[in-house]
Coordinates of C-alpha atoms and ligand atoms in Angstrom, one line a residue:
X1 CA 32.3 7.3 -19.7
X2 CA 32.1 4.3 -17.0
X3 CA 28.8 1.6 -19.5
X4 CA 26.6 -0.3 -17.9
X5 CA 24.1 -2.7 -19.7
X6 CA 21.3 -1.7 -16.7
X7 CA 20.7 1.7 -15.1
X8 CA 17.4 2.2 -12.8
X9 CA 16.6 5.6 -12.3
X10 CA 15.3 4.7 -8.3
X11 CA 15.7 2.9 -5.9
X12 CA 12.2 2.0 -4.2
X13 CA 10.8 -1.1 -4.4
X14 CA 11.3 -1.3 -8.6
X15 CA 14.4 0.2 -8.1
X16 CA 16.2 -2.1 -5.8
X17 CA 14.5 -6.0 -6.4
X18 CA 14.9 -5.2 -10.2
X19 CA 18.7 -4.8 -9.9
X20 CA 19.7 -7.3 -7.8
X21 CA 18.0 -9.7 -10.6
X22 CA 19.9 -8.4 -13.5
X23 CA 23.0 -9.1 -11.1
X24 CA 21.7 -11.9 -11.0
X25 CA 21.4 -12.8 -14.3
X26 CA 24.7 -11.2 -15.2
X27 CA 23.9 -7.6 -16.5
X28 CA 26.3 -5.5 -15.6
X29 CA 23.6 -3.2 -13.2
X30 CA 24.1 0.6 -12.0
X31 CA 21.7 2.0 -9.6
X32 CA 21.4 5.9 -9.2
X33 CA 18.9 7.6 -6.6
X34 CA 18.4 11.2 -5.2
X35 CA 18.0 10.6 -1.6
X36 CA 20.2 9.9 1.2
X37 CA 19.1 6.6 1.7
X38 CA 18.0 3.2 -0.4
X39 CA 14.9 2.1 -0.3
X40 CA 12.1 4.5 -1.8
X41 CA 8.9 6.0 -0.5
X42 CA 8.3 1.7 0.9
X43 CA 11.3 1.2 3.0
X44 CA 11.9 5.0 4.8
X45 CA 8.1 7.0 4.1
X46 CA 6.1 4.0 3.1
X47 CA 4.9 0.6 3.7
X48 CA 8.1 0.0 7.0
X49 CA 7.7 2.8 8.6
X50 CA 3.7 2.7 8.7
X51 CA 3.5 -1.0 9.6
X52 CA 6.5 -0.6 12.2
X53 CA 4.2 2.2 14.3
X54 CA 0.6 0.2 13.8
X55 CA 2.4 -2.7 15.4
X56 CA 3.8 -0.9 18.2
X57 CA 0.2 1.5 18.6
X58 CA -1.7 -2.2 18.3
X59 CA 0.8 -3.6 21.1
X60 CA -0.7 -0.4 23.3
X61 CA -4.5 -1.3 22.5
X62 CA -4.8 -4.9 23.0
X63 CA -2.3 -3.6 26.3
X64 CA -5.0 -1.5 27.2
X65 CA -8.5 -3.3 25.9
X66 CA -7.8 -7.0 25.1
X67 CA -5.3 -7.9 28.3
X68 CA -8.2 -8.1 30.8
X69 CA -10.1 -11.0 29.0
X70 CA -6.7 -12.8 29.2
X71 CA -6.3 -12.9 32.6
X72 CA -3.3 -10.5 32.0
X73 CA -3.4 -7.6 34.6
X74 CA -1.6 -4.5 33.9
X75 CA -1.5 -1.8 36.4
X76 CA -0.4 0.8 34.4
X77 CA -0.2 1.0 31.1
X78 CA 1.5 4.4 29.2
X79 CA 3.1 4.3 26.4
X80 CA 6.2 6.2 25.6
X81 CA 6.0 8.1 21.7
X82 CA 9.9 9.4 21.9
X83 CA 10.4 6.0 22.6
X84 CA 7.9 4.5 19.1
X85 CA 9.6 6.8 17.2
X86 CA 13.1 5.6 17.6
X87 CA 12.2 2.2 17.5
X88 CA 10.5 3.0 13.4
X89 CA 13.2 4.7 12.5
X90 CA 16.0 2.0 13.4
X91 CA 13.4 -0.6 11.4
X92 CA 13.6 1.5 8.3
X93 CA 17.8 1.9 9.3
X94 CA 18.4 -1.6 9.3
X95 CA 16.5 -2.0 6.0
X96 CA 17.9 0.8 3.9
X97 CA 21.2 0.4 5.1
X98 CA 20.6 -3.6 4.6
X99 CA 20.0 -2.1 0.6
X100 CA 23.8 -0.8 0.7
X101 CA 24.8 -4.5 1.7
X102 CA 22.6 -6.4 -1.0
X103 CA 24.3 -3.7 -4.0
X104 CA 27.6 -4.4 -2.4
X105 CA 27.6 -8.2 -3.0
X106 CA 25.0 -8.2 -6.0
X107 CA 28.7 -6.1 -7.2
X108 CA 25.6 -3.2 -8.3
X109 CA 27.2 0.2 -8.4
X110 CA 25.2 3.1 -6.7
X111 CA 25.4 7.0 -7.6
X112 CA 24.3 9.0 -5.2
X113 CA 22.6 11.9 -7.1
X114 CA 19.7 12.8 -9.1
X115 CA 19.8 11.5 -12.7
X116 CA 18.3 12.2 -16.0
X117 CA 18.0 11.2 -19.4
X118 CA 20.0 13.5 -21.7
X119 CA 19.3 10.6 -24.5
X120 CA 18.6 7.1 -25.2
X121 CA 21.7 5.1 -23.6
X122 CA 23.0 8.1 -22.1
X123 CA 22.1 9.2 -18.1
X124 CA 23.6 12.6 -16.7
X125 CA 23.6 12.2 -12.5
X126 CA 24.3 15.7 -10.7
X127 CA 24.8 14.9 -7.1
X128 CA 24.3 16.9 -3.7
X129 CA 27.4 19.3 -4.3
X130 CA 26.4 20.2 -8.0
X131 CA 28.6 17.5 -9.2
X132 CA 27.6 15.7 -13.1
X133 CA 28.4 12.4 -14.2
X134 CA 27.5 10.6 -17.5
X135 CA 27.2 7.1 -17.4
X136 CA 26.3 5.0 -20.7
X137 CA 23.5 2.3 -21.0
X138 CA 21.7 0.0 -22.8
X139 CA 18.9 -0.3 -21.1
X140 CA 17.4 3.1 -18.8
X141 CA 14.7 1.9 -16.5
X142 CA 12.9 5.1 -14.8
X143 CA 11.9 3.8 -11.2
X144 CA 11.0 7.3 -9.2
X145 CA 8.1 6.2 -7.6
X146 CA 5.4 8.5 -6.8
X147 CA 5.1 11.5 -4.1
X148 CA 1.1 12.9 -2.3
X149 CA -0.8 14.5 -3.9
X150 CA -0.8 17.4 -2.5
X151 CA -4.7 19.8 -2.2
X152 CA -4.3 23.7 -3.8
X153 CA -6.1 24.7 -0.3
X154 CA -4.3 21.9 1.8
X155 CA -0.4 22.7 1.6
X156 CA 1.8 20.5 3.4
X157 CA 3.7 21.7 6.3
X158 CA 3.9 18.6 7.7
X159 CA 3.5 19.9 11.2
X160 CA -0.1 20.4 11.4
X161 CA -0.9 20.0 7.7
X162 CA 0.4 16.8 7.1
X163 CA 0.7 13.9 4.2
X164 CA 1.5 10.6 5.5
X165 CA 5.2 11.7 5.9
X166 CA 4.5 14.0 8.6
X167 CA 1.8 11.7 9.8
X168 CA 5.3 9.4 10.3
X169 CA 6.8 11.9 12.3
X170 CA 4.4 14.0 14.8
X171 CA 6.2 13.5 18.2
X172 CA 2.5 15.4 19.4
X173 CA -0.5 12.9 19.7
X174 CA -2.9 15.1 18.9
X175 CA -6.4 16.0 20.3
X176 CA -7.8 15.6 16.8
X177 CA -7.1 14.1 13.8
X178 CA -8.8 14.9 10.8
X179 CA -8.8 12.9 7.4
X180 CA -9.2 13.9 4.4
X181 CA -9.4 10.7 2.4
X182 CA -10.5 7.6 3.8
X183 CA -8.5 5.6 1.8
X184 CA -5.8 3.2 2.7
X185 CA -3.1 5.7 4.4
X186 CA -5.8 7.8 5.6
X187 CA -7.5 4.2 7.6
X188 CA -3.4 2.5 8.8
X189 CA -1.8 6.2 9.8
X190 CA -6.1 6.7 11.0
X191 CA -5.4 3.6 13.1
X192 CA -2.0 4.0 14.5
X193 CA -3.3 7.8 16.1
X194 CA -6.2 6.7 17.2
X195 CA -5.3 3.8 18.8
X196 CA -3.1 6.1 20.6
X197 CA -5.7 8.9 22.0
X198 CA -6.5 11.1 19.1
X199 CA -9.9 11.8 18.0
X200 CA -10.0 10.7 14.5
X201 CA -12.5 11.9 11.8
X202 CA -12.1 11.3 8.5
X203 CA -13.7 12.8 5.7
X204 CA -14.1 11.1 2.2
X205 CA -15.6 12.8 -1.0
X206 CA -16.8 9.3 -2.5
X207 CA -20.3 8.0 -1.2
X208 CA -17.9 4.9 0.4
X209 CA -14.8 4.8 2.1
X210 CA -12.3 2.7 0.3
X211 CA -14.0 2.6 -2.7
X212 CA -12.7 0.5 -4.8
X213 CA -12.9 -2.3 -2.8
X214 CA -15.3 -4.8 -2.4
X215 CA -18.7 -3.7 -0.2
X216 CA -19.6 -6.1 2.3
X217 CA -15.9 -6.2 3.5
X218 CA -15.1 -2.7 3.9
X219 CA -18.6 -2.2 5.4
X220 CA -17.4 -4.6 8.3
X221 CA -14.2 -3.3 8.5
X222 CA -16.5 0.3 8.6
X223 CA -18.1 -1.0 11.5
X224 CA -15.0 -2.1 13.7
X225 CA -13.7 1.2 13.3
X226 CA -16.8 3.3 13.9
X227 CA -16.7 0.4 17.1
X228 CA -12.9 1.9 17.8
X229 CA -13.9 6.1 17.9
X230 CA -13.2 6.6 14.4
X231 CA -15.8 8.7 12.9
X232 CA -16.8 8.9 8.8
X233 CA -18.2 11.2 7.0
X234 CA -18.8 10.2 3.6
X235 CA -19.5 12.6 0.3
X236 CA -17.4 15.1 1.7
X237 CA -15.8 17.5 -1.0
X238 CA -13.3 19.9 1.5
X239 CA -13.1 23.5 -0.3
X240 CA -10.9 25.3 1.9
X241 CA -8.7 25.5 5.2
X242 CA -7.8 28.0 7.4
X243 CA -5.2 28.5 10.4
X244 CA -7.2 30.0 13.6
X245 CA -4.0 28.7 15.9
X246 CA -3.3 26.3 17.4
X247 CA -6.1 24.5 15.3
X248 CA -7.1 24.2 11.3
X249 CA -10.3 25.1 10.2
X250 CA -12.0 23.0 7.5
X251 CA -14.2 24.3 4.8
X252 CA -16.7 20.9 3.3
X253 CA -19.1 21.3 1.2
X254 CA -21.7 17.9 2.2
X255 CA -22.7 16.5 -1.3
X256 CA -25.7 14.9 0.5
X257 CA -27.5 17.8 1.7
X258 CA -25.8 20.6 -0.7
X259 CA -24.7 22.8 2.0
X260 CA -21.2 23.7 4.1
X261 CA -20.0 22.9 6.5
X262 CA -16.5 23.4 8.8
X263 CA -14.9 21.5 10.9
X264 CA -11.5 21.8 13.6
X265 CA -8.7 19.3 14.6
X266 CA -5.0 19.8 15.9
X267 CA -3.7 18.3 12.7
X268 CA -4.9 17.0 9.1
X269 CA -4.0 13.8 7.3
X270 CA -4.0 14.8 2.8
X271 CA -4.4 11.3 2.0
X272 CA -6.1 11.5 -0.7
X273 CA -3.5 9.4 -3.0
X274 CA -0.6 9.7 -4.6
X275 CA 0.9 10.5 -8.0
X276 CA 3.9 9.7 -10.2
X277 CA 6.9 11.9 -9.9
X278 CA 9.3 11.6 -12.9
X279 CA 10.3 15.9 -12.5
X280 CA 13.5 16.4 -13.7
X281 CA 13.8 12.7 -15.3
X282 CA 14.0 14.0 -18.8
X283 CA 10.9 12.4 -20.7
X284 CA 9.6 15.4 -21.6
X285 CA 12.8 16.1 -24.0
X286 CA 12.5 13.1 -24.9
X287 CA 8.8 12.7 -26.0
X288 CA 8.0 9.8 -23.9
X289 CA 3.9 9.5 -22.9
X290 CA 2.4 9.5 -20.3
X291 CA -1.5 10.3 -19.3
X292 CA -3.1 13.2 -18.6
X293 CA -2.3 11.6 -14.7
X294 CA 1.1 12.0 -15.9
X295 CA 1.3 8.3 -15.9
X296 CA 3.9 7.2 -17.9
X297 CA 2.6 4.3 -20.3
X298 CA 4.6 1.6 -21.1
X299 CA 3.9 -1.5 -23.5
X300 CA 3.7 -5.2 -22.8
X301 CA 7.5 -5.6 -21.9
X302 CA 7.3 -1.8 -20.0
X303 CA 9.0 -0.4 -22.8
X304 CA 7.4 3.3 -23.3
X305 CA 7.7 4.6 -27.0
X306 CA 11.7 5.5 -27.0
X307 CA 13.5 1.6 -27.2
X308 CA 15.8 1.2 -24.5
X309 CA 13.7 3.4 -21.7
X310 CA 11.5 1.4 -19.5
X311 CA 9.5 2.2 -16.4
X312 CA 7.9 0.5 -13.4
X313 CA 6.6 0.2 -10.6
X314 CA 4.2 3.4 -9.2
X315 CA 5.0 5.3 -12.2
X316 CA 3.3 3.0 -14.8
X317 CA -0.4 2.0 -14.7
X318 CA -1.6 -0.4 -12.2
X319 CA -2.4 -0.4 -8.4
X320 CA 1.0 1.9 -6.4
X321 CA 2.1 -1.6 -4.0
X322 CA 5.7 -2.3 -3.6
X323 CA 4.9 -6.1 -4.7
X324 CA 3.6 -4.3 -7.9
X325 CA 6.7 -2.4 -7.9
X326 CA 9.6 -5.7 -7.0
X327 CA 7.3 -8.4 -9.4
X328 CA 7.9 -5.4 -12.3
X329 CA 11.9 -5.3 -12.0
X330 CA 12.1 -8.8 -11.5
X331 CA 10.0 -9.8 -14.8
X332 CA 11.8 -7.5 -16.8
X333 CA 15.2 -7.6 -15.8
X334 CA 14.4 -11.2 -17.0
X335 CA 13.6 -10.0 -20.2
X336 CA 16.1 -7.9 -20.3
X337 CA 18.4 -11.2 -20.1
X338 CA 16.6 -12.8 -22.6
X339 CA 13.8 -14.9 -20.4
X340 CA 10.2 -14.6 -20.5
X341 CA 9.5 -13.0 -16.5
X342 CA 5.4 -11.7 -16.6
X343 CA 2.8 -10.3 -14.0
X344 CA -0.4 -12.4 -13.3
X345 CA -2.2 -8.8 -12.3
X346 CA -4.8 -10.4 -12.1
X347 CA -3.5 -12.1 -8.7
X348 CA -1.8 -8.4 -7.1
X349 CA -2.8 -8.6 -3.8
X350 CA -4.2 -5.5 -1.9
X351 CA -4.4 -5.1 2.5
X352 CA -5.0 -2.2 4.5
X353 CA -3.3 -2.7 7.4
X354 CA -6.1 -1.4 9.9
X355 CA -7.1 -3.8 13.2
X356 CA -9.0 -5.8 11.7
X357 CA -6.9 -6.4 8.5
X358 CA -8.7 -6.3 5.3
X359 CA -7.1 -8.6 2.5
X360 CA -8.2 -8.6 -1.4
X361 CA -7.1 -10.3 -4.1
X362 CA -9.0 -10.2 -7.6
X363 CA -12.7 -9.4 -8.9
X364 CA -14.7 -7.6 -5.9
X365 CA -18.0 -8.6 -5.8
X366 CA -18.8 -5.3 -7.4
X367 CA -16.2 -5.9 -10.3
X368 CA -18.0 -9.3 -11.5
X369 CA -20.7 -8.1 -11.6
X370 CA -20.1 -4.9 -13.7
X371 CA -17.9 -7.8 -16.2
X372 CA -21.4 -10.2 -16.0
X373 CA -19.6 -12.8 -14.9
X374 CA -21.8 -15.9 -13.9
X375 CA -20.5 -16.1 -10.1
X376 CA -20.9 -17.7 -6.7
X377 CA -19.8 -16.4 -3.5
X378 CA -19.3 -18.2 -0.2
X379 CA -18.5 -16.6 3.2
X380 CA -17.3 -18.3 6.5
X381 CA -16.8 -15.5 9.9
X382 CA -14.4 -15.9 11.7
X383 CA -16.8 -16.6 14.6
X384 CA -16.5 -20.2 14.4
X385 CA -13.1 -20.8 14.5
X386 CA -11.4 -22.2 17.3
X387 CA -8.1 -20.2 16.7
X388 CA -9.7 -17.1 16.3
X389 CA -11.6 -17.8 19.9
X390 CA -8.0 -18.5 21.3
X391 CA -7.1 -15.1 19.7
X392 CA -9.9 -13.7 21.7
X393 CA -10.1 -11.4 17.4
X394 CA -13.5 -13.0 16.1
X395 CA -14.9 -10.3 14.1
X396 CA -14.9 -10.6 10.3
X397 CA -15.3 -13.4 7.7
X398 CA -13.4 -15.0 4.6
X399 CA -15.6 -14.5 1.2
X400 CA -14.2 -16.7 -2.1
X401 CA -15.7 -15.6 -5.3
X402 CA -16.0 -18.4 -7.7
X403 CA -17.1 -18.3 -11.4
X404 CA -19.8 -20.6 -11.7
X405 CA -19.2 -22.1 -15.1
X406 CA -16.1 -23.5 -14.2
X407 CA -15.6 -23.1 -9.9
X408 CA -12.4 -21.4 -10.7
X409 CA -12.6 -18.6 -7.9
X410 CA -11.6 -15.0 -9.5
X411 CA -11.7 -13.0 -5.7
X412 CA -10.8 -13.3 -2.2
X413 CA -12.0 -10.7 0.3
X414 CA -10.4 -11.4 4.2
X415 CA -11.3 -8.8 6.7
X416 CA -10.2 -10.2 10.4
X417 CA -7.5 -11.1 12.5
X418 CA -4.4 -11.6 10.2
X419 CA -5.3 -11.1 6.9
X420 CA -3.5 -10.0 4.9
X421 CA -1.2 -13.3 5.5
X422 CA -4.4 -15.5 5.3
X423 CA -4.7 -14.0 2.0
X424 CA -1.2 -16.1 0.6
X425 CA -3.2 -19.3 -0.3
X426 CA -6.0 -17.7 -1.7
X427 CA -3.5 -16.1 -3.8
X428 CA -1.2 -19.3 -5.0
X429 CA -4.3 -21.3 -5.4
X430 CA -5.5 -18.5 -8.4
X431 CA -1.8 -18.1 -9.8
X432 CA -2.3 -22.1 -10.2
X433 CA -5.8 -21.4 -11.3
X434 CA -7.2 -23.1 -8.5
X435 CA -11.4 -24.0 -8.0
X436 CA -13.0 -23.2 -4.5
X437 CA -13.0 -27.2 -4.7
X438 CA -9.5 -27.5 -4.6
X439 CA -9.1 -25.4 -1.6
X440 CA -11.7 -27.5 0.2
X441 CA -10.3 -30.3 -0.2
X442 CA -6.9 -29.4 0.5
X443 CA -5.3 -30.0 4.2
X444 CA -6.0 -27.1 7.0
X445 CA -4.7 -28.0 10.5
X446 CA -6.4 -27.4 13.5
X447 CA -7.4 -25.2 14.8
X448 CA -5.8 -22.8 12.7
X449 CA -6.8 -19.8 11.0
X450 CA -6.7 -21.3 7.3
X451 CA -9.8 -23.2 8.2
X452 CA -12.0 -19.9 7.7
X453 CA -10.6 -19.8 4.0
X454 CA -11.5 -24.0 3.4
X455 CA -15.1 -23.0 5.3
X456 CA -15.3 -20.3 2.9
X457 CA -14.5 -22.3 -0.4
X458 CA -17.4 -25.0 0.6
X459 CA -19.6 -22.1 1.6
X460 CA -19.4 -21.5 -2.3
X461 CA -21.2 -25.5 -2.9
X462 CA -23.1 -24.6 0.3
X463 CA -21.3 -27.6 2.1
X464 CA -19.2 -25.5 5.0
X465 CA -19.2 -27.5 8.1
X466 CA -18.9 -25.6 11.3
X467 CA -21.9 -23.2 11.0
Ligands
FAD1 P1 9.7 4.1 -5.2 O1 9.5 4.0 -3.6 O2 8.5 5.6 -4.2 O3 11.0 4.9 -4.9 C1 11.2 5.5 -5.5 C2 13.2 6.1 -6.0 O4 13.0 7.2 -7.0 C3 13.0 7.4 -4.6 O5 13.6 6.8 -3.9 C4 13.3 8.4 -5.2 O6 14.0 9.1 -4.4 C5 14.0 7.8 -6.5 N1 14.2 9.3 -7.4 C6 13.0 9.9 -8.3 N2 13.6 10.2 -8.8 C7 15.0 10.5 -9.8 C8 15.9 10.8 -10.1 N3 15.5 11.9 -10.6 N4 16.7 10.2 -9.7 C9 17.4 9.9 -8.3 N5 16.4 9.2 -7.9 C10 14.9 9.5 -8.3 N6 3.1 -0.9 -0.9 C11 2.8 -1.8 0.2 O7 2.6 -2.8 -1.0 N7 2.4 -2.0 0.9 C12 2.4 -1.1 2.2 O8 2.3 -1.0 3.6 C13 2.6 -0.3 1.7 N8 2.2 0.4 2.3 C14 2.4 2.2 2.3 C15 2.7 3.3 3.3 C16 2.7 4.6 2.8 C17 2.7 5.7 4.0 C18 2.7 4.7 1.3 C19 3.4 6.3 0.9 C20 3.3 4.0 0.6 C21 2.7 2.7 0.7 N9 3.4 1.8 0.0 C22 2.6 0.9 0.1 C23 3.3 2.0 -0.9 C24 4.0 1.7 -1.3 O9 5.7 2.1 -0.9 C25 4.7 2.4 -3.3 O10 4.1 1.4 -4.0 C26 6.1 1.7 -4.0 O11 7.1 2.8 -3.1 C27 6.8 2.0 -5.8 O12 7.9 2.0 -5.3 P2 8.4 2.2 -6.7 O13 9.9 2.3 -6.9 O14 7.8 2.6 -7.9 O15 8.5 3.7 -5.9
NAD2 P1 -6.2 5.6 -2.3 O1 -6.5 5.9 -3.2 O2 -6.1 4.8 -1.7 O3 -7.9 6.5 -1.2 C1 -7.9 8.0 -1.3 C2 -8.6 7.9 -0.9 O4 -9.4 9.4 -0.8 C3 -10.1 7.7 -2.0 O5 -10.8 6.7 -0.7 C4 -10.6 8.9 -2.5 O6 -11.6 9.0 -3.1 C5 -10.9 10.0 -1.5 N1 -10.5 11.5 -1.6 C6 -10.0 12.1 -3.2 N2 -9.7 13.2 -3.3 C7 -10.5 13.1 -2.4 C8 -11.0 14.8 -2.0 N3 -10.6 16.1 -2.3 N4 -11.9 14.8 -0.4 C9 -12.0 13.7 -0.1 N5 -11.7 12.6 -0.3 C10 -11.0 12.4 -1.4 O7 -4.7 7.0 -2.3 P2 -3.9 6.8 -0.3 O8 -4.4 6.2 1.1 O9 -3.9 8.6 -0.7 O10 -3.0 6.1 -0.6 C11 -2.2 6.1 -2.2 C12 -0.8 5.3 -2.7 O11 -0.8 4.6 -2.1 C13 -2.0 4.0 -2.6 O12 -2.6 4.0 -3.7 C14 -1.9 3.0 -1.2 O13 -2.4 1.7 -2.7 C15 -1.3 3.0 -1.4 N6 -0.8 2.5 -0.3 C16 -0.7 1.5 0.5 C17 -0.9 0.6 1.6 C18 -1.2 -0.7 1.1 O14 -1.0 -1.3 0.9 N7 -1.3 -1.2 2.9 C19 -0.4 1.8 2.5 C20 -0.4 2.9 1.9 C21 -0.4 3.3 0.7

């Protein structure tokens, strides 16, 4: 029987990055993956294909709406959805093949099949043809990720009632797309299809979209998306659906007026969150503790209540994000190799790749209030920035939140052009325990969008210069 120091079950960002770090540290490592390709949700049906379609559709939208302002004339503008989808598929394939290459390069053994933990130290792999192989390992790491939540009255057929996976592969632009759930997936994939011509209506249960994010920041995004044509119905509890070919009719309760309403569309995207996936992994038989939502509970070393069995990524508490899964894989690998890997959960960035983008780290204003932290806020708009003007994208602002007792940055929220890239500066400042003064005193090349970050840092102390 093959014997390893570490076996990862699941090859998403948690599993594949963790396995590479284990191998780099000299641990004999194997990865088990049930799907045909490596890379998990992120590479196959998540981060990468969604960003590919967001870029293509934004390209089309900008060509149609903004090129003329730059003096660029396009006489006949059209898009070819088949090419857009093939481009997305090629990007996915390049990355998933890249993981196979990285496994070979790092001498990581890979097994295709479903992994099940029979006992601490013993894993069974069942291949697609039914062949079973047993493997031994000192440490077994569950990195089996998450799957979309399915509502009982909206079963996915991935054609008309779709999860994110179906929404990434529609072969025709729907005339009317209804999005159930105004979170990250709803806004990103709703944007893709809206830019390509669909009328998009978002039904959100809460009183606002993206309820966990900084209110002022999300409100700026909401207004911008409304200007682009997206409709939002909040306080809407969807209770039923009926196929009335070729349409789907949804029934929802308007929680404000307490009346029942109907809405029809060609396609319904259900994006009401994801749930941890640990079916057939053997955890129940072994008595591994989970919370009522199926989240696997671990200690600060990612170990479950059963010694030798660990879990990382979407399977455990915390935001379901690829970079969080990756960092957990790395920290655990380093701990298993006797090093001091650790994660600072206060600085996990999160991004919504809409136009404009939203990027956040740390506490929102609402969370700072709730925690009774004395705080100061500095904001600065992109409209006053030379680079943003040159780009022709001046919507949005940067907001920096500091603890007034120390000036230490406790939150950063950007809505605007390239927010995802700009946030990095605030994340690093927070990681180093930095203050708004530190950001304000650091050189920022001119003219760059980053100058808005510095101005927001200056605004904390009411000394922004350019407004
Ligand atoms: P996963 O990536 O889900 O990988 C788990 C793997 O385990 C899968 O390959 C699965 O097949 C395998 N597996 C499960 N059970 C078994 C078993 N018993 N045996 C063998 N293999 C098994 N995050 C971001 O940070 N940025 C983004 O832009 C972003 N965009 C997203 C867009 C969409 C549409 C979606 C759905 C998600 C997005 N995410 C994004 C979230 C991100 O994809 C996840 O947080 C991340 O993939 C979690 O990594 P993981 O390693 O925990 O699990
Ligand atoms: P989400 O948690 O971001 O949003 C779900 C939304 O649906 C919430 O606003 C919630 O209030 C609402 N909701 C829940 N039940 C509802 C119901 N019955 N009717 C109407 N609304 C309802 O979840 P998601 O958008 O499905 O994304 C899942 C996960 O994938 C997230 O945790 C996210 O971190 C990850 N993801 C990240 C990115 C990114 O980083 N850019 C992109 C896509 C997905």
